[in-house]
Each structure stands twice: as C-alpha cells, then as structure tokens.
Amino acid sequence: MNWNLDADSRPICILGLGLIGGSLMRDLAAAGRGVFGWNRSEKTVHAAQRDGFNVSEDLQATLERAEASDALVVLCVPVPALPTMLEALKEHAPSVGFTDVTSVKAEVHALVDQYGLTDRFVGGHPMAGTADSGWSVTLKGLFQGAVWVVTYDNAVSLGDADSSGSRWVDTWVRVVCMAQLVGADVVPSISRRHDGSVARISHLPHVLAEALAMAGDAGGPLALTLAASSFRDGTRVAGTAPELVRAMCENNRSSLLTALDETLEILHSAREALADDSRDLRELAAEGHAARGRFEARAGRNKGDQTNRPIIRVRPGAPGWVEQLESAESMGAQISIF
Ligand code: NAP
C-alpha cells in the first residue's frame, strides 16, 4: 500500500490555537488540507475567524464534526488541559484517531490509557517553537525542517505480524503525513526514550535558562546593560510562559532529575577548579567545545542548515516495521514511508 495524504480527503481538527496549534492550522490550510478547529478563549476564535479560518468556541460541536468527517484530531493544549480534552473526545468523538504536540510523552500515554483511548492515540512532539504564546504570534513555516517526533509504543504492542489494515496504523500514518506536509522531518521514538532525550536537550535548557536569567539580573542595571548575545542566547527560552515551562518540566521529573544531577556534577567540578588557583577550566572548555561540535555535525551550525541525519524507509504495518522503527530511533534517523 502506498501512503499518501494527498489522496486522503479526511480533514484535520485542531483543538487549541496557540503558537503550535495556530501555526499548524496556517500551514495545513496553505498546503490545501481541510482543517478546522476549536479554541477555549473567544478572543482567539474571533481573531482566527477574521484571518479566514474555520474555527469555533463550541467544543462539543467541533468534536461531533470531527467524528462525522473522520477527522484526525490534534490536541494542541498544555498537559494540564488534556484530561478535559480526553473526556470530551471520548464522549463526542468516540471513534476518531488523535495525536498531541506536548513536550512529554510517557505521562500523556499513561493519561490516554487511563481514559481507555490508547488504541486511537499516536503521540507527537514538534521540536519547533518560540518563546511566544497565542494566536497573534502564530507563524507560517514554523515546522519547516524541524524534527517532529512520532511515538510508536502501540506498534510494539501490536507485534510484528502484518498489521497494515489496522485502524491504529492508519492513524499513525496520518500523523506522519501531516507532519511531513508542513515540512517537518519525522523521527520515531518510544515515549520514555523521547522523554529521556528531551529532558537533556529541551527541559534542562529551560531550567538552566531560568537560573542564568536570575543570575544575570542579580547583577543589577549595569550587568543588564552590558548583556549581549551570549546572555540573550543563553536565556532566550526563559521568555517562555511560566505555566508552559512548569507543564514540561514537572511532567518529566525523573528524566529531568537525571540530566540535572549530571549537570550539577559538571558545574560543581568547574566550581572546584575555579576555587583552586592551581587548577583551570581546560577540561570543561575542551569537552563542552567538542560536545557542541558533535551537535553541529549532526544538526548544522545554524538553524536551517543542512542536517546529517540518516533516513530510513519504513513500510507501515508490514512485518518487520517495528525493527525498522527501532533502528531509526537508535540512530536518531528520520523516516520516509512507502
Ligand atoms: P500557547 O501559545 O500558550 O497556546 C496554548 C493553547 O492551549 C491556547 O490555545 C490555549 O487556549 C490552550 N489552553 C491552555 N490551557 C487550556 C485549558 N485549561 N483548557 C483549554 N485550552 C487551554 O502554547 P503553545 O506553545 O501552542 O503550546 C501548546 C502545546 O504545544 C503545549 O503542550 C506545549 O508543550 C507544546 N509545544 C510547545 C512548543 C513551544 O515552543 N511553544 C514546542 C513544541 C510543543 P486559550 O487561548 O483559551 O488560552
């Protein structure tokens, strides 16, 4: 079977039209996909309607429409809002497949399981964003060239037999195709391995950026006047809405604690070296520089540069596809499906 979302006329329904949901809506509409959505606050609904989008503040009616049109539902709200969404989804859209965009995956999988919705769920996480919030800051092209993680926990439970006719595999393929349609590169991951990785490269940077912003600020007006690019770059994500930072970090505690403990050890030994005139920061500077070099070799020096990610071809639902996904994940490879 060839998977091609262009041949799929089923629409996409986005719940939550902030930075991520609103930007997704803009890109899907620009790509010609049928897309409609819902948002809690009236102000956003009116702004999106003024921009020509098909959105509503009636959650029940939006979900009933999703059910009637077999839409793929995308939950674009923070983790604390998910229980209400799942409750409504269960009641008003009892058969549709759905995904999410939250930056933690194991807790979300567990929550979805509690609601008995696991066989309809594929986790997602676009590794794209800014520190701004709301419809007014939505951007066209936000996901272009970004990695979009798609979980495959359920593929492991389905086993290695031919499951190409499965409804869950159909949802998985729709999520992959949606991400690719907005220009993202899909990388598969099991939820707990995703959480271990994002603790290091996303949640830890948030914690460190908050601490760095506070340390700089404690220097008073002169320090803030002198602050230039290194302070601006290092504290950029401290500009994120505090409730989003809390939702990310507090829902990934154990992986974040591991990453934070390792970092504290590094900082502690840097402190010891600084406090002792007979020692220096050679090791920290050399190892940090080499680590940054490895990141640049994989991801490019600047945002938008060519990456060096391998690409693995995957045939969804076919025997052996779980192994294909596992090897893609172990290499941090993006996938193409055929
Ligand atoms: P955002 O711009 O602040 O938008 C949040 C959206 O969630 C708004 O539509 C808001 O509706 C809605 N919402 C918040 N609390 C709600 C509640 N209790 N009930 C119903 N709706 C609620 O945030 P965002 O950056 O788009 O983040 C949305 C999700 O994307 C989060 O899970 C975040 O982890 C994930 N994510 C963010 C980034 C990033 O860089 N920002 C990157 C990847 C993934 P109102 O308009 O009514 O407030």
Tab-separated table of N, CA and C in Angstrom, residues 98-170:
chain	number	residue	atom	x	y	z
A	98	PHE	N	-6.380	10.249	17.143
A	98	PHE	CA	-5.900	11.561	17.585
A	98	PHE	C	-4.427	11.524	17.964
A	99	THR	N	-3.856	12.727	17.970
A	99	THR	CA	-2.458	12.889	18.348
A	99	THR	C	-2.347	14.123	19.231
A	100	ASP	N	-1.145	14.416	19.699
A	100	ASP	CA	-0.946	15.606	20.520
A	100	ASP	C	0.385	16.242	20.122
A	101	VAL	N	0.732	17.350	20.782
A	101	VAL	CA	2.009	18.021	20.466
A	101	VAL	C	2.813	18.307	21.730
A	102	THR	N	2.384	17.749	22.858
A	102	THR	CA	3.012	18.133	24.124
A	102	THR	C	4.438	17.609	24.206
A	103	SER	N	5.233	18.300	25.028
A	103	SER	CA	6.657	18.005	25.019
A	103	SER	C	7.035	16.863	25.954
A	104	VAL	N	6.049	16.221	26.577
A	104	VAL	CA	6.344	14.977	27.298
A	104	VAL	C	5.440	13.884	26.717
A	105	LYS	N	5.933	12.679	26.714
A	105	LYS	CA	5.148	11.645	26.046
A	105	LYS	C	4.712	10.504	26.974
A	106	ALA	N	5.559	10.074	27.933
A	106	ALA	CA	5.172	8.925	28.764
A	106	ALA	C	3.944	9.258	29.616
A	107	GLU	N	3.938	10.448	30.234
A	107	GLU	CA	2.793	10.840	31.077
A	107	GLU	C	1.526	10.944	30.234
A	108	VAL	N	1.673	11.439	29.021
A	108	VAL	CA	0.498	11.600	28.157
A	108	VAL	C	-0.021	10.226	27.727
A	109	HIS	N	0.904	9.317	27.378
A	109	HIS	CA	0.466	7.954	27.040
A	109	HIS	C	-0.279	7.329	28.225
A	110	ALA	N	0.247	7.549	29.450
A	110	ALA	CA	-0.391	6.967	30.643
A	110	ALA	C	-1.789	7.567	30.838
A	111	LEU	N	-1.897	8.861	30.621
A	111	LEU	CA	-3.193	9.542	30.774
A	111	LEU	C	-4.206	9.024	29.748
A	112	VAL	N	-3.751	8.909	28.514
A	112	VAL	CA	-4.628	8.415	27.436
A	112	VAL	C	-5.086	6.999	27.779
A	113	ASP	N	-4.186	6.216	28.353
A	113	ASP	CA	-4.512	4.855	28.742
A	113	ASP	C	-5.604	4.844	29.819
A	114	GLN	N	-5.466	5.763	30.785
A	114	GLN	CA	-6.481	5.858	31.857
A	114	GLN	C	-7.877	6.108	31.287
A	115	TYR	N	-7.938	6.845	30.198
A	115	TYR	CA	-9.229	7.136	29.564
A	115	TYR	C	-9.652	6.029	28.588
A	116	GLY	N	-8.845	4.991	28.475
A	116	GLY	CA	-9.189	3.862	27.599
A	116	GLY	C	-9.126	4.222	26.123
A	117	LEU	N	-8.218	5.151	25.756
A	117	LEU	CA	-8.188	5.636	24.367
A	117	LEU	C	-6.894	5.255	23.634
A	118	THR	N	-6.118	4.352	24.235
A	118	THR	CA	-4.785	4.057	23.695
A	118	THR	C	-4.815	3.593	22.240
A	119	ASP	N	-5.826	2.791	21.880
A	119	ASP	CA	-5.808	2.250	20.517
A	119	ASP	C	-6.150	3.289	19.450
A	120	ARG	N	-6.437	4.534	19.889
A	120	ARG	CA	-6.729	5.597	18.906
A	120	ARG	C	-5.651	6.669	18.920
A	121	PHE	N	-4.620	6.482	19.761
A	121	PHE	CA	-3.677	7.576	20.021
A	121	PHE	C	-2.275	7.308	19.474
A	122	VAL	N	-1.726	8.349	18.852
A	122	VAL	CA	-0.323	8.357	18.417
A	122	VAL	C	0.287	9.634	18.988
A	123	GLY	N	1.320	9.505	19.805
A	123	GLY	CA	1.911	10.704	20.407
A	123	GLY	C	2.752	11.477	19.400
A	124	GLY	N	2.768	12.793	19.554
A	124	GLY	CA	3.583	13.626	18.663
A	124	GLY	C	4.250	14.751	19.434
A	125	HIS	N	5.373	15.220	18.902
A	125	HIS	CA	6.039	16.378	19.509
A	125	HIS	C	6.881	17.098	18.459
A	126	PRO	N	6.382	18.235	17.955
A	126	PRO	CA	7.207	19.009	17.020
A	126	PRO	C	8.315	19.728	17.782
A	127	MET	N	9.556	19.543	17.320
A	127	MET	CA	10.684	20.187	18.005
A	127	MET	C	10.888	21.572	17.378
A	128	ALA	N	9.852	22.367	17.501
A	128	ALA	CA	9.886	23.716	16.913
A	128	ALA	C	9.093	24.619	17.823
A	129	GLY	N	9.408	25.891	17.814
A	129	GLY	CA	8.625	26.804	18.630
A	129	GLY	C	9.389	28.088	18.856
A	130	THR	N	8.748	28.969	19.589
A	130	THR	CA	9.403	30.211	20.004
A	130	THR	C	9.022	30.387	21.469
A	131	ALA	N	9.495	31.467	22.075
A	131	ALA	CA	9.141	31.697	23.476
A	131	ALA	C	7.812	32.452	23.580
A	132	ASP	N	7.129	32.704	22.436
A	132	ASP	CA	5.888	33.482	22.462
A	132	ASP	C	4.662	32.578	22.493
A	133	SER	N	3.535	33.155	22.920
A	133	SER	CA	2.311	32.373	23.071
A	133	SER	C	1.145	33.024	22.351
A	134	GLY	N	0.210	32.184	21.925
A	134	GLY	CA	-1.077	32.682	21.444
A	134	GLY	C	-1.172	32.823	19.930
A	135	TRP	N	-2.424	33.013	19.468
A	135	TRP	CA	-2.714	33.098	18.034
A	135	TRP	C	-1.933	34.233	17.358
A	136	SER	N	-1.781	35.346	18.067
A	136	SER	CA	-1.175	36.521	17.430
A	136	SER	C	0.280	36.289	17.023
A	137	VAL	N	0.933	35.279	17.618
A	137	VAL	CA	2.339	35.037	17.262
A	137	VAL	C	2.506	33.801	16.371
A	138	THR	N	1.377	33.272	15.879
A	138	THR	CA	1.476	32.080	15.022
A	138	THR	C	2.233	32.423	13.741
A	139	LEU	N	2.949	31.420	13.247
A	139	LEU	CA	3.866	31.657	12.110
A	139	LEU	C	3.628	30.645	11.013
A	140	LYS	N	3.659	31.110	9.794
A	140	LYS	CA	3.693	30.177	8.659
A	140	LYS	C	5.104	29.613	8.578
A	141	GLY	N	5.229	28.312	8.290
A	141	GLY	CA	6.562	27.721	8.091
A	141	GLY	C	7.281	27.392	9.386
A	142	LEU	N	6.575	27.443	10.537
A	142	LEU	CA	7.241	27.177	11.823
A	142	LEU	C	7.894	25.787	11.850
A	143	PHE	N	7.271	24.815	11.157
A	143	PHE	CA	7.743	23.426	11.274
A	143	PHE	C	8.687	23.012	10.143
A	144	GLN	N	8.925	23.930	9.218
A	144	GLN	CA	9.775	23.627	8.062
A	144	GLN	C	11.171	23.191	8.522
A	145	GLY	N	11.558	21.968	8.178
A	145	GLY	CA	12.904	21.472	8.518
A	145	GLY	C	13.054	21.053	9.968
A	146	ALA	N	11.985	21.184	10.764
A	146	ALA	CA	12.087	20.786	12.181
A	146	ALA	C	11.846	19.283	12.314
A	147	VAL	N	12.377	18.720	13.383
A	147	VAL	CA	12.055	17.315	13.677
A	147	VAL	C	10.671	17.268	14.323
A	148	TRP	N	9.872	16.278	13.934
A	148	TRP	CA	8.570	16.033	14.586
A	148	TRP	C	8.630	14.595	15.089
A	149	VAL	N	8.666	14.426	16.397
A	149	VAL	CA	8.728	13.074	16.963
A	149	VAL	C	7.340	12.449	16.891
A	150	VAL	N	7.284	11.200	16.426
A	150	VAL	CA	6.020	10.453	16.410
A	150	VAL	C	6.269	9.158	17.176
A	151	THR	N	5.465	8.906	18.207
A	151	THR	CA	5.718	7.718	19.040
A	151	THR	C	5.165	6.464	18.362
A	152	TYR	N	5.746	5.324	18.762
A	152	TYR	CA	5.250	4.063	18.173
A	152	TYR	C	5.055	2.992	19.243
A	153	ASP	N	4.767	3.423	20.477
A	153	ASP	CA	4.565	2.469	21.570
A	153	ASP	C	3.541	1.387	21.187
A	154	ASN	N	2.465	1.808	20.523
A	154	ASN	CA	1.417	0.835	20.188
A	154	ASN	C	1.848	-0.162	19.127
A	155	ALA	N	2.791	0.244	18.280
A	155	ALA	CA	3.267	-0.682	17.241
A	155	ALA	C	3.934	-1.870	17.913
A	156	VAL	N	4.619	-1.598	19.029
A	156	VAL	CA	5.299	-2.670	19.752
A	156	VAL	C	4.248	-3.624	20.328
A	157	SER	N	3.147	-3.062	20.866
A	157	SER	CA	2.109	-3.941	21.413
A	157	SER	C	1.401	-4.732	20.316
A	158	LEU	N	1.244	-4.106	19.129
A	158	LEU	CA	0.582	-4.836	18.036
A	158	LEU	C	1.422	-6.020	17.582
A	159	GLY	N	2.746	-5.918	17.828
A	159	GLY	CA	3.633	-7.010	17.452
A	159	GLY	C	4.087	-6.887	16.014
A	160	ASP	N	4.788	-7.924	15.582
A	160	ASP	CA	5.455	-7.842	14.295
A	160	ASP	C	4.658	-8.474	13.157
A	161	ALA	N	3.437	-8.948	13.474
A	161	ALA	CA	2.631	-9.548	12.402
A	161	ALA	C	2.176	-8.440	11.454
A	162	ASP	N	1.672	-8.808	10.313
A	162	ASP	CA	1.175	-7.806	9.357
A	162	ASP	C	-0.016	-7.074	9.975
A	163	SER	N	0.145	-5.763	10.213
A	163	SER	CA	-0.960	-5.000	10.805
A	163	SER	C	-1.318	-3.825	9.900
A	164	SER	N	-1.067	-4.000	8.586
A	164	SER	CA	-1.268	-2.882	7.662
A	164	SER	C	-2.731	-2.448	7.575
A	165	GLY	N	-3.679	-3.347	7.937
A	165	GLY	CA	-5.092	-2.948	7.868
A	165	GLY	C	-5.575	-2.301	9.160
A	166	SER	N	-4.690	-2.181	10.151
A	166	SER	CA	-5.146	-1.734	11.466
A	166	SER	C	-5.505	-0.255	11.466
A	167	ARG	N	-6.545	0.060	12.197
A	167	ARG	CA	-7.006	1.445	12.320
A	167	ARG	C	-5.913	2.299	12.988
A	168	TRP	N	-5.219	1.713	13.974
A	168	TRP	CA	-4.170	2.474	14.658
A	168	TRP	C	-3.036	2.805	13.686
A	169	VAL	N	-2.682	1.848	12.829
A	169	VAL	CA	-1.611	2.123	11.857
A	169	VAL	C	-2.062	3.237	10.906
A	170	ASP	N	-3.332	3.226	10.545
A	170	ASP	CA	-3.865	4.299	9.682
A	170	ASP	C	-3.688	5.659	10.382
